Tab-separated table of C-alpha atoms in Angstrom:
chain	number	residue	atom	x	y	z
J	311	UNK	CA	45.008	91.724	115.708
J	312	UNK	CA	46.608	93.372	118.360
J	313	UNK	CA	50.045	95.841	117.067
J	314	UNK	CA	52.639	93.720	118.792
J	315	UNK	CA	51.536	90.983	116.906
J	316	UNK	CA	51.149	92.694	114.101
J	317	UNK	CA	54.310	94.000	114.203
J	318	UNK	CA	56.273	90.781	114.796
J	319	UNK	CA	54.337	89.668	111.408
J	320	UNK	CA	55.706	92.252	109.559
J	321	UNK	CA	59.115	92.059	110.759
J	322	UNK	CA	59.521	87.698	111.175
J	323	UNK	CA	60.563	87.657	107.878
J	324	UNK	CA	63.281	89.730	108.230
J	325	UNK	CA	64.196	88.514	111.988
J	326	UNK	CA	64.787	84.634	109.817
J	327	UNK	CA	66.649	85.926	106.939
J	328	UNK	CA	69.372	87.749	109.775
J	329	UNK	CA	69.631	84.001	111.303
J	330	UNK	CA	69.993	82.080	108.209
J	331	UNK	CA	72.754	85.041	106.787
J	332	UNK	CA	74.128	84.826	110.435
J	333	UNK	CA	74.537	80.555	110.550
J	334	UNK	CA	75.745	81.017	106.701
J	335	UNK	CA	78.725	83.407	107.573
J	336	UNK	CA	80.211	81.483	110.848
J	337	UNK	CA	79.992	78.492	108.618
J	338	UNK	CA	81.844	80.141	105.704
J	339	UNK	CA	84.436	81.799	108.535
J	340	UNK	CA	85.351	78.713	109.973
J	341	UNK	CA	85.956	77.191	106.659
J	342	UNK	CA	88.476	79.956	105.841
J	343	UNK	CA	89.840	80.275	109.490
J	344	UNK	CA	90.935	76.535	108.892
J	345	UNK	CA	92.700	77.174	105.511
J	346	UNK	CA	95.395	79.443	107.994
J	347	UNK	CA	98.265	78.033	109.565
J	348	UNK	CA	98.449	78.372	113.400
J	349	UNK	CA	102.449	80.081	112.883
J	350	UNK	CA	100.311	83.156	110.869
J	351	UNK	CA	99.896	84.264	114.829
J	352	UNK	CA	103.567	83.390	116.370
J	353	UNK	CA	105.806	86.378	116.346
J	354	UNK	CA	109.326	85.237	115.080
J	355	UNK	CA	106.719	83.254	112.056
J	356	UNK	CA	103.794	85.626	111.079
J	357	UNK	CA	104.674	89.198	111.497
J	358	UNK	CA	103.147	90.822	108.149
J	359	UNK	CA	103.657	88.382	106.112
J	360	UNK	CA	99.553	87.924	105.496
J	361	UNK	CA	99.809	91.238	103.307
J	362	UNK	CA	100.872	93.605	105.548
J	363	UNK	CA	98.800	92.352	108.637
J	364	UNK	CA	99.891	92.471	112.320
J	365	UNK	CA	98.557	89.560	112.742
J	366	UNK	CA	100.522	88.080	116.088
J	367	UNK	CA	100.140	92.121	117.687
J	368	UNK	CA	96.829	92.402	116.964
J	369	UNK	CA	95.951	88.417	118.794
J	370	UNK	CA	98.188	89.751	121.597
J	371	UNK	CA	96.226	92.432	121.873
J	372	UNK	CA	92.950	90.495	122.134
J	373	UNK	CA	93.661	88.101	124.954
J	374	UNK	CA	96.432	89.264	126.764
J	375	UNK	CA	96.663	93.232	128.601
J	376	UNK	CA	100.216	92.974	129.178
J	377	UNK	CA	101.186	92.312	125.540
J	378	UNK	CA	102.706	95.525	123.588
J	379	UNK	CA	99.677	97.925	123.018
J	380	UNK	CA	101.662	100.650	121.666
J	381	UNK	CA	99.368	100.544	118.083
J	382	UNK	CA	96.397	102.508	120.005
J	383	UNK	CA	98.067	105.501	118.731
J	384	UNK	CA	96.427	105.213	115.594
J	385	UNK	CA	93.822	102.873	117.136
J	386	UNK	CA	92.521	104.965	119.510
J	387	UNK	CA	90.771	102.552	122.027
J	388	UNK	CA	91.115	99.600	119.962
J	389	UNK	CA	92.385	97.317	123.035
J	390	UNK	CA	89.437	98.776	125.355
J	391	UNK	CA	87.126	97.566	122.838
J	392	UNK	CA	88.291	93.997	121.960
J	393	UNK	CA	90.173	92.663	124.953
J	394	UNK	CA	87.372	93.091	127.402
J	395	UNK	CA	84.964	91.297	124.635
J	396	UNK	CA	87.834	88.777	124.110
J	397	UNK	CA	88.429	87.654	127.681
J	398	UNK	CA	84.452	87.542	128.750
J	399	UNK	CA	84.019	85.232	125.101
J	400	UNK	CA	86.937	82.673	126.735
J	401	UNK	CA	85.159	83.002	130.096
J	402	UNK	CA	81.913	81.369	129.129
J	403	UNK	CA	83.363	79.442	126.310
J	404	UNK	CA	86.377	77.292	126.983
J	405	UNK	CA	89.164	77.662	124.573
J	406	UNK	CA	92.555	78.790	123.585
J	407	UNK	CA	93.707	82.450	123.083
J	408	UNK	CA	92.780	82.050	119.141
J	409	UNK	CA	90.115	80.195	119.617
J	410	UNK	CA	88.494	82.896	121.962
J	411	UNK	CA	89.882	85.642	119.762
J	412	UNK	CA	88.662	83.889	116.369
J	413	UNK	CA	84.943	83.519	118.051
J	414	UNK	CA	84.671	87.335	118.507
J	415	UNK	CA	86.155	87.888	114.583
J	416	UNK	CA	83.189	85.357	113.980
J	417	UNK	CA	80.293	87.387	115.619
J	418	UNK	CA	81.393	90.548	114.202
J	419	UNK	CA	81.527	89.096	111.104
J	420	UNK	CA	77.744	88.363	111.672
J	421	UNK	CA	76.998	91.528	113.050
J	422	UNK	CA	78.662	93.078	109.731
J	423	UNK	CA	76.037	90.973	107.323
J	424	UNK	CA	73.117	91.707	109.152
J	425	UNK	CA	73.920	95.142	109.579
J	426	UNK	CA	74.795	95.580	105.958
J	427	UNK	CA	71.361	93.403	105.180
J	428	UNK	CA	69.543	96.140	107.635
J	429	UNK	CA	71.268	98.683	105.580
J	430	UNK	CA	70.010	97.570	102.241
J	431	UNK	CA	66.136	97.188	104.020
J	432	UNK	CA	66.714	100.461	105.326
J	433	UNK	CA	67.844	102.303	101.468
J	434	UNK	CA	64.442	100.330	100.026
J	435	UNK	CA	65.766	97.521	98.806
J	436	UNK	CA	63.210	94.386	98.836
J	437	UNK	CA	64.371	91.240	100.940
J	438	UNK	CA	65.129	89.561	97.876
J	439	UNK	CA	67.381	92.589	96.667
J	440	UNK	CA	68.602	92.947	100.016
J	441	UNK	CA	69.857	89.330	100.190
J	442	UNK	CA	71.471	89.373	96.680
J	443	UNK	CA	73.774	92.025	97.439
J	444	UNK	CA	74.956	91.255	101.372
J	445	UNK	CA	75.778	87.554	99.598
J	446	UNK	CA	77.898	89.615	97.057
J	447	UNK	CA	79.318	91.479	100.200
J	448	UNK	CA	80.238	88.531	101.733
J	449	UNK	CA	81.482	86.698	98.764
J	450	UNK	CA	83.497	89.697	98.831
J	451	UNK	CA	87.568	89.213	98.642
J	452	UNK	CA	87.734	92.176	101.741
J	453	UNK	CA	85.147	90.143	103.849
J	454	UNK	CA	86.495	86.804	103.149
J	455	UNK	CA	90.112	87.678	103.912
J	456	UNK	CA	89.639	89.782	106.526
J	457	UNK	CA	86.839	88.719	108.711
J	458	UNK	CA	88.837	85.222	108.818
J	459	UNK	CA	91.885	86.250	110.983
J	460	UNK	CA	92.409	88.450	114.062
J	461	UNK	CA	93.386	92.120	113.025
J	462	UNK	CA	91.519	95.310	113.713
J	463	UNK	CA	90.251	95.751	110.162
J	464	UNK	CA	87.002	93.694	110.583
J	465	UNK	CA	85.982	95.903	113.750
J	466	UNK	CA	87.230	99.035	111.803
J	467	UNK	CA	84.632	97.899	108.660
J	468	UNK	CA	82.123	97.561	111.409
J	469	UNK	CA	81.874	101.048	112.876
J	470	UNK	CA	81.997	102.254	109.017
J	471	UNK	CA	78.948	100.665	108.379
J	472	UNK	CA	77.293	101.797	111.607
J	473	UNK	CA	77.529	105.168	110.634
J	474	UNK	CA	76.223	104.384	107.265
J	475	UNK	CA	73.179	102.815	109.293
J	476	UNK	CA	72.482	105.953	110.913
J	477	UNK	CA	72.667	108.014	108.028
J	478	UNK	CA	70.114	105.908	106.467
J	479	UNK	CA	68.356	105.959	109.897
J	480	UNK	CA	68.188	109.858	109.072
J	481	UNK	CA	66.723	109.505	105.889
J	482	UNK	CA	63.849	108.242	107.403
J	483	UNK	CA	63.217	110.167	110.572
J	484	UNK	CA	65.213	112.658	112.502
J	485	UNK	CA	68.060	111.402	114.773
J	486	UNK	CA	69.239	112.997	117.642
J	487	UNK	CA	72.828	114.136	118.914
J	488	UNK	CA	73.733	111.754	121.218
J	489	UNK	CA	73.478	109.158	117.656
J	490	UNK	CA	75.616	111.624	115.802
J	491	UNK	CA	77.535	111.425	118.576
J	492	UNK	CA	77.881	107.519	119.090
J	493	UNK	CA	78.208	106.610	115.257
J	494	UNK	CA	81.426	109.550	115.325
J	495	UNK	CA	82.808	107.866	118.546
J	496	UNK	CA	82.596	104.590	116.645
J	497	UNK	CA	83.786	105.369	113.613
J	498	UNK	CA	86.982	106.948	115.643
J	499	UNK	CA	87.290	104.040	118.187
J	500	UNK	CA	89.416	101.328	115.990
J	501	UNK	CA	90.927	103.647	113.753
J	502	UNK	CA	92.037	107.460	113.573
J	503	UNK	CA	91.509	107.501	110.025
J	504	UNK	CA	87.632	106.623	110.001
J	505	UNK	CA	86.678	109.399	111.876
J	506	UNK	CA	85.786	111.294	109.024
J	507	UNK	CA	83.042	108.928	108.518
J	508	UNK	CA	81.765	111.003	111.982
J	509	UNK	CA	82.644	114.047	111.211
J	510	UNK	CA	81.055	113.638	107.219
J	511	UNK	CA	77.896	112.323	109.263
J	512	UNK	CA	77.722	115.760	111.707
J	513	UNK	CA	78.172	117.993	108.761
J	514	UNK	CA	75.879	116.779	106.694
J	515	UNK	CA	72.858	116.644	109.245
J	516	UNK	CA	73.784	119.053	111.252
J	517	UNK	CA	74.411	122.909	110.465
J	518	UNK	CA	78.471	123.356	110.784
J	519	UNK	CA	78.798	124.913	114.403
J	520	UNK	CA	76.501	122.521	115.756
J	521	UNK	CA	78.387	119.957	114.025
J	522	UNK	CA	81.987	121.208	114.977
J	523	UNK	CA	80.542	120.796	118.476
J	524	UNK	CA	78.944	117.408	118.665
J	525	UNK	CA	82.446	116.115	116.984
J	526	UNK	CA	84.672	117.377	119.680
J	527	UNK	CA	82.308	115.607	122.223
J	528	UNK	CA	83.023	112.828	120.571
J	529	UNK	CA	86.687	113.419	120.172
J	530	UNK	CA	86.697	114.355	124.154
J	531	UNK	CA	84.539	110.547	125.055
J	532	UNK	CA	87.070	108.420	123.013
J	533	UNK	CA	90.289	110.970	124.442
J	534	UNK	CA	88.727	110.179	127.749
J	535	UNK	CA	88.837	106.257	126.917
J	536	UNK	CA	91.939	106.475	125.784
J	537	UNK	CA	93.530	107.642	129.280
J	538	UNK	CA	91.387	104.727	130.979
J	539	UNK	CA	93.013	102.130	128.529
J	540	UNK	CA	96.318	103.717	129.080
J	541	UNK	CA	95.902	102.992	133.133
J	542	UNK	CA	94.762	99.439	132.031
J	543	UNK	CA	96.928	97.712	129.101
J	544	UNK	CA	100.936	97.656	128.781
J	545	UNK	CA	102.891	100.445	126.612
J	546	UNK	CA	99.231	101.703	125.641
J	547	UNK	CA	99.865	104.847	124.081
J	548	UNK	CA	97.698	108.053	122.987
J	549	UNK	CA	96.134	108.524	119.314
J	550	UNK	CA	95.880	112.451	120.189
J	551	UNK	CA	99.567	113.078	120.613
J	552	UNK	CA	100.063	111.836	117.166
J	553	UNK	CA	102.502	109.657	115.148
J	554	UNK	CA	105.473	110.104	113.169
J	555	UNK	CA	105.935	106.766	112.284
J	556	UNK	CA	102.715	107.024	110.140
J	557	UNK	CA	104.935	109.365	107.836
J	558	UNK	CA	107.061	106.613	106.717
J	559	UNK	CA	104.455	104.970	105.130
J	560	UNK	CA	103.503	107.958	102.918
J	561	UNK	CA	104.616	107.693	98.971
J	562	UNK	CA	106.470	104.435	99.703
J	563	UNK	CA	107.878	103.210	96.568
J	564	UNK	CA	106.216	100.016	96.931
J	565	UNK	CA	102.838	100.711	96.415
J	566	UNK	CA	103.322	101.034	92.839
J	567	UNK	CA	101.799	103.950	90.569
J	568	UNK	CA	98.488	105.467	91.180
J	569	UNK	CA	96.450	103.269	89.094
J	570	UNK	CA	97.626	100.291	91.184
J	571	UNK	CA	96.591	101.749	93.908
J	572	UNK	CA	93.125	102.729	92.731
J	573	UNK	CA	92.651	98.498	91.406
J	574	UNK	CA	93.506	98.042	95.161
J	575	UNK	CA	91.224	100.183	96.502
J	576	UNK	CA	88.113	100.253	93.673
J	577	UNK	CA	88.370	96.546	92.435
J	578	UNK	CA	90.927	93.804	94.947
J	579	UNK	CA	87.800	94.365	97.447
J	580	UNK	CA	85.465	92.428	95.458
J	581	UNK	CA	87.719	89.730	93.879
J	582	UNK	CA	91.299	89.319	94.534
J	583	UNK	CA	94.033	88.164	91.413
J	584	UNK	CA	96.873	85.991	91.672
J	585	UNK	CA	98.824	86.024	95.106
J	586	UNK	CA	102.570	86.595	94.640
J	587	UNK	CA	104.916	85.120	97.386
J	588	UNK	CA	108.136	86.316	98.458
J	589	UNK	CA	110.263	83.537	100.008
J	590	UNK	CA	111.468	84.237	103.551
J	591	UNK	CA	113.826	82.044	105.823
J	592	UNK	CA	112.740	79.472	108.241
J	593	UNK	CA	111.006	79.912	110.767
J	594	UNK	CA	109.511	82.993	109.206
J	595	UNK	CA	106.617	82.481	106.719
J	596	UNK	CA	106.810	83.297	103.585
J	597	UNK	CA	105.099	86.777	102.838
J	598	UNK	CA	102.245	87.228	100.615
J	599	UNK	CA	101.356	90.430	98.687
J	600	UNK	CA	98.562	91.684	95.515
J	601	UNK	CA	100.288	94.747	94.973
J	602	UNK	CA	100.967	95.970	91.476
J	603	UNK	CA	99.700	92.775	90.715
J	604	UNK	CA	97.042	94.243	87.719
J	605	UNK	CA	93.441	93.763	87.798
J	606	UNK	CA	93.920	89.871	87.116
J	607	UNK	CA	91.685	89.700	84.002
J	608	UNK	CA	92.960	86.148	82.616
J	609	UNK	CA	89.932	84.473	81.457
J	610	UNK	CA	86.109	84.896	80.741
J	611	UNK	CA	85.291	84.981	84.165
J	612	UNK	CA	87.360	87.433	85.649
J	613	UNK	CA	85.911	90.067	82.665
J	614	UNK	CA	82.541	89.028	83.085
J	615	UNK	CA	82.901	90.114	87.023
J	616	UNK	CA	84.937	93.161	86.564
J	617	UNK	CA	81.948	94.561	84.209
J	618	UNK	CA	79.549	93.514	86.091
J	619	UNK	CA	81.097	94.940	89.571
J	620	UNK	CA	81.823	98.420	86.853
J	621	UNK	CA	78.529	98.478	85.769
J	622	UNK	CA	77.014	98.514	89.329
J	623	UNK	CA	78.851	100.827	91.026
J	624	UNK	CA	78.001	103.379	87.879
J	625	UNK	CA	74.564	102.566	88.357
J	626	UNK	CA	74.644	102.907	92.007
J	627	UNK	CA	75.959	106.474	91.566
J	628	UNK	CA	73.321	106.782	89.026
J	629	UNK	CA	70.448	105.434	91.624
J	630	UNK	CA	71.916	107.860	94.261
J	631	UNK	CA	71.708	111.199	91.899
J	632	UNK	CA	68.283	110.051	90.779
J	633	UNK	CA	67.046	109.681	94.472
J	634	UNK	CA	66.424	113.159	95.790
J	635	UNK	CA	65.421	111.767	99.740
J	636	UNK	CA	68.929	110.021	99.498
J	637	UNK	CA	70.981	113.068	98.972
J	638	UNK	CA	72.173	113.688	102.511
J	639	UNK	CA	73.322	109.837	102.711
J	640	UNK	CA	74.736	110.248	99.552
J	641	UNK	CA	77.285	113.038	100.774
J	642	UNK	CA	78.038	111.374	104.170
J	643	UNK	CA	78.710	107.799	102.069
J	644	UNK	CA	81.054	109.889	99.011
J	645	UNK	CA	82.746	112.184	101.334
J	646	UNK	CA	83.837	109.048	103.025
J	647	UNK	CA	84.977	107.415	100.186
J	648	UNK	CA	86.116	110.333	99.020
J	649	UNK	CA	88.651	110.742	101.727
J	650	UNK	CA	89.304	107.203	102.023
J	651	UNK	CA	90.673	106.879	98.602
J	652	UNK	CA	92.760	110.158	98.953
J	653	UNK	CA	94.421	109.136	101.577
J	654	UNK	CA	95.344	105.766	100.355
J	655	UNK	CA	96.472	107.469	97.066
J	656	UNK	CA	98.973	108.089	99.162
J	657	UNK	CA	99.578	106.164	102.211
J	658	UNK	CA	100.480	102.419	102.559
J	659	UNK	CA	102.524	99.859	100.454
J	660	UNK	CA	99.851	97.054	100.433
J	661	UNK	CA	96.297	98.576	99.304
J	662	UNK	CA	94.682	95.304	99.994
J	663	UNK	CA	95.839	95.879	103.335
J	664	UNK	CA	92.773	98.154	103.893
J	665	UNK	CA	89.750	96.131	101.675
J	666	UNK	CA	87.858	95.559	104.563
J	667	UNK	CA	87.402	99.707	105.125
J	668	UNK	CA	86.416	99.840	101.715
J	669	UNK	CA	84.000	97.231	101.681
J	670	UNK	CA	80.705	99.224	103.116
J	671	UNK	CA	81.362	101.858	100.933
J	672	UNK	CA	81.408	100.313	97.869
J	673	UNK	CA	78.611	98.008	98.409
J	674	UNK	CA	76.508	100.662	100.130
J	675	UNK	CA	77.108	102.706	96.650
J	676	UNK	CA	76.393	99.428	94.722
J	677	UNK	CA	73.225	98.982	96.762
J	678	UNK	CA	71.513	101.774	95.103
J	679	UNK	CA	71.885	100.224	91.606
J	680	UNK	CA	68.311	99.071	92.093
J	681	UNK	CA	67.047	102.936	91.718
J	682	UNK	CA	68.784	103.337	88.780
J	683	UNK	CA	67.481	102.468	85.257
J	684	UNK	CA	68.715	98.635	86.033
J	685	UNK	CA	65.779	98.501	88.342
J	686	UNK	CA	65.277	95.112	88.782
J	687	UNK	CA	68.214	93.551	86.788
J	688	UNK	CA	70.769	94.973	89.962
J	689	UNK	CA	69.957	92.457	92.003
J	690	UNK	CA	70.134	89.260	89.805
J	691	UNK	CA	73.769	91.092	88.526
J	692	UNK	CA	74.720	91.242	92.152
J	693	UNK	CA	73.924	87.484	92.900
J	694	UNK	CA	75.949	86.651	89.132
J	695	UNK	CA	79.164	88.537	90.863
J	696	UNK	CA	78.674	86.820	93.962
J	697	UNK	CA	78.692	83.540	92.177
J	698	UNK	CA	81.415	84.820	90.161
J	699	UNK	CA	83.996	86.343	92.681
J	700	UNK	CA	82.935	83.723	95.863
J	701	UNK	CA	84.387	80.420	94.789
J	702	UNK	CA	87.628	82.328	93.281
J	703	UNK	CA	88.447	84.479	97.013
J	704	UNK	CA	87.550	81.107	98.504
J	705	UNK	CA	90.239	79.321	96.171
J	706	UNK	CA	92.398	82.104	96.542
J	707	UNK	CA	92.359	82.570	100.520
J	708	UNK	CA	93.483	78.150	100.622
J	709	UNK	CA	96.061	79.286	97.677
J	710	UNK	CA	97.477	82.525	100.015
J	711	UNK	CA	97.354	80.479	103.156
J	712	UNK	CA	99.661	77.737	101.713
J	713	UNK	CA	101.984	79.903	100.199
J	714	UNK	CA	102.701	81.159	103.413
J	715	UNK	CA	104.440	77.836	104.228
J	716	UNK	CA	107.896	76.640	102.734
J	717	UNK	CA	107.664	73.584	101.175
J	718	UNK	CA	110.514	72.131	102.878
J	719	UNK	CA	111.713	72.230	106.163
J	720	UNK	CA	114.517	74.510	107.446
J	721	UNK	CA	117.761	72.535	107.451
């Protein structure tokens, strides 16, 4: 048997599972996208009322280059990235702005589970195993509420995960600069914050001078972007010159006390509680928010998945400690996290805001639950939770979406 053939045999299997996950999440996407009501996008109706989101900005942004871009200051070439995507999706597939705009949150969202199906193949996991938990991922509450509507959070949980792919890449063989180099560019492209996904990445494979330097190479590639898309798209602004309007959203009293925000960060993710709605006046939605809301632990069910979701994540830890080879991907994966929940300790009213950021984290620590001493069990536990939490975030996406409209008309 000759090696490409042999080679296609060995990796078929694989090639059919991405297709099936792929076909299973654009079905599941449009489902949600449906439960939303077209006003969530119209600016005097949907300005962040879907918990926080930008939502009419951020479609703006997508399909038209003279809308306001001013948000590239803390999303650095965010516009660069999606409009150009955007606008070629509408020119071979006829449709309206959010149409074309919801067909690109779509593919990413595909791109997302078979990256984060890769990523499992690529820490050891089986097929099987590998299956279980990117079903649990996108059962998820972050990947079912986020991946459904146009904001920059699903591209942002994208370029997370691609620098969690290389770092596994790593594991296995050597990888050069110029992929340090591309997964920090990406995980600085949609938002400022990620970068320390890069820059975690460089200092862990790379000895700290060399990794200082392949970081500002990056840093120079998406500052030299960002002047292009400032030539290119209306009020575009610069992430490098900083914002002070980010400090306003530090210690807001809103966000509740420090154990709400860690249920937003650690736990909302995976299943989401109760939605509460604040009423607003006609033609504005009403606004929907899960803050300070508690863990949502009403009945059997919700227990059963909270434990379960506990018990991996300990034993994921566990698996990663236990796994000598994995060390270097563990520091690049808990430095992120790390800094992610620090600065969300401390930054934002709405934690649930940011789920989607979260997401490969958590399930890339969950992942390694299979190495620890629930071996085989992690799997079967992950497909429970997925079971458990995916009906609920479905339920409670068509709950959020109609509380978003008054009951009765304005008078």
């Amino acid at each position: 048997m000759s090696a490409p053939a042999s080679t296609w045999r060995r990796w078929a299997p694989d090639v059919l599972i991405a297709v099936l996950l792929g076909l299973a999440v654009v079905w599941l996407l449009r489902a949600l996208m449906l439960h939303l009501p077209p006003g969530l996008y119209q600016q005097q109706s949907g300005g962040d009322v879907w918990f926080g989101a930008d939502t009419p900005r951020t479609l703006a942004n997508m399909v038209d280059a003279q809308s306001n871009h001013y948000r590239t200051k803390v999303h650095p070439i965010s516009s660069l990235l999606l409009h150009p995507v955007t606008v070629a999706v509408r020119s071979v597939w006829a449709g309206s702005d959010l149409e074309a705009a919801m067909r690109v949150v779509k593919f990413v969202g595909v791109l997302w589970a078979i990256g984060f199906y890769a990523l499992g193949r690529l820490s050891g996991a089986g097929r099987i195993a590998s299956v279980c938990f990117t079903a649990l991922a996108v059962a998820s509450a972050a990947f079912q509420f986020w991946f459904s509507l146009a904001e920059t959070f699903f591209a942002g949980s994208l370029t997370l995960l691609m620098v969690l792919l290389v770092a596994a890449v790593a594991v296995h063989r050597p990888v050069g600069d110029r992929w340090l180099v591309a997964a920090s560019v990406a995980s600085l492209s949609i938002t400022v914050t990620n970068w320390v996904a890069g820059l975690a990445l460089a200092i862990v494979q790379r000895p700290w001078r060399r990794a200082v330097g392949l970081s500002a190479v990056a840093l120079l590639i998406v500052s030299v972007l960002a002047l292009v898309q400032r030539q290119l798209y209306h009020w575009s602004m610069l992430f490098f010159l900083g914002s002070r309007e980010e400090l306003h959203y530090i210690n807001q009293a809103g966000g509740g006390s420090l154990g709400d925000r860690l249920i937003g960060m650690l736990w909302y993710p995976i299943r989401l509680p109760e939605v509460r709605v604040q009423e607003q006046v006609p033609p504005a939605l009403n606004s929907i928010s899960v803050q300070m809301n508690g863990a949502g632990l009403v009945d059997a069910a919700s227990w059963a998945a909270v434990l379960i979701w506990a018990l991996l994540l300990a034993a994921g830890v566990v698996g990663l400690v236990r796994s000598p080879r994995w060390h270097a991907f563990g520091k690049v994966l808990g430095l992120t996290l790390a800094a992610q929940i620090a600065l969300h300790l401390v930054y934002g009213d709405e934690t649930f805001l940011y789920a989607a950021h979260f997401l490969p984290l958590l399930m890339a620590v969950a992942l390694f639950a299979g190495r620890s001493p629930l071996g085989r069990a992690a799997p079967v536990l992950a497909v429970l939770l997925a079971a458990l939490v995916g009906f609920h975030n479905f339920d409670m996406h068509a709950a959020a979406a109609h509380l978003l409209q008054h009951a009765t008309p304005a008078p």
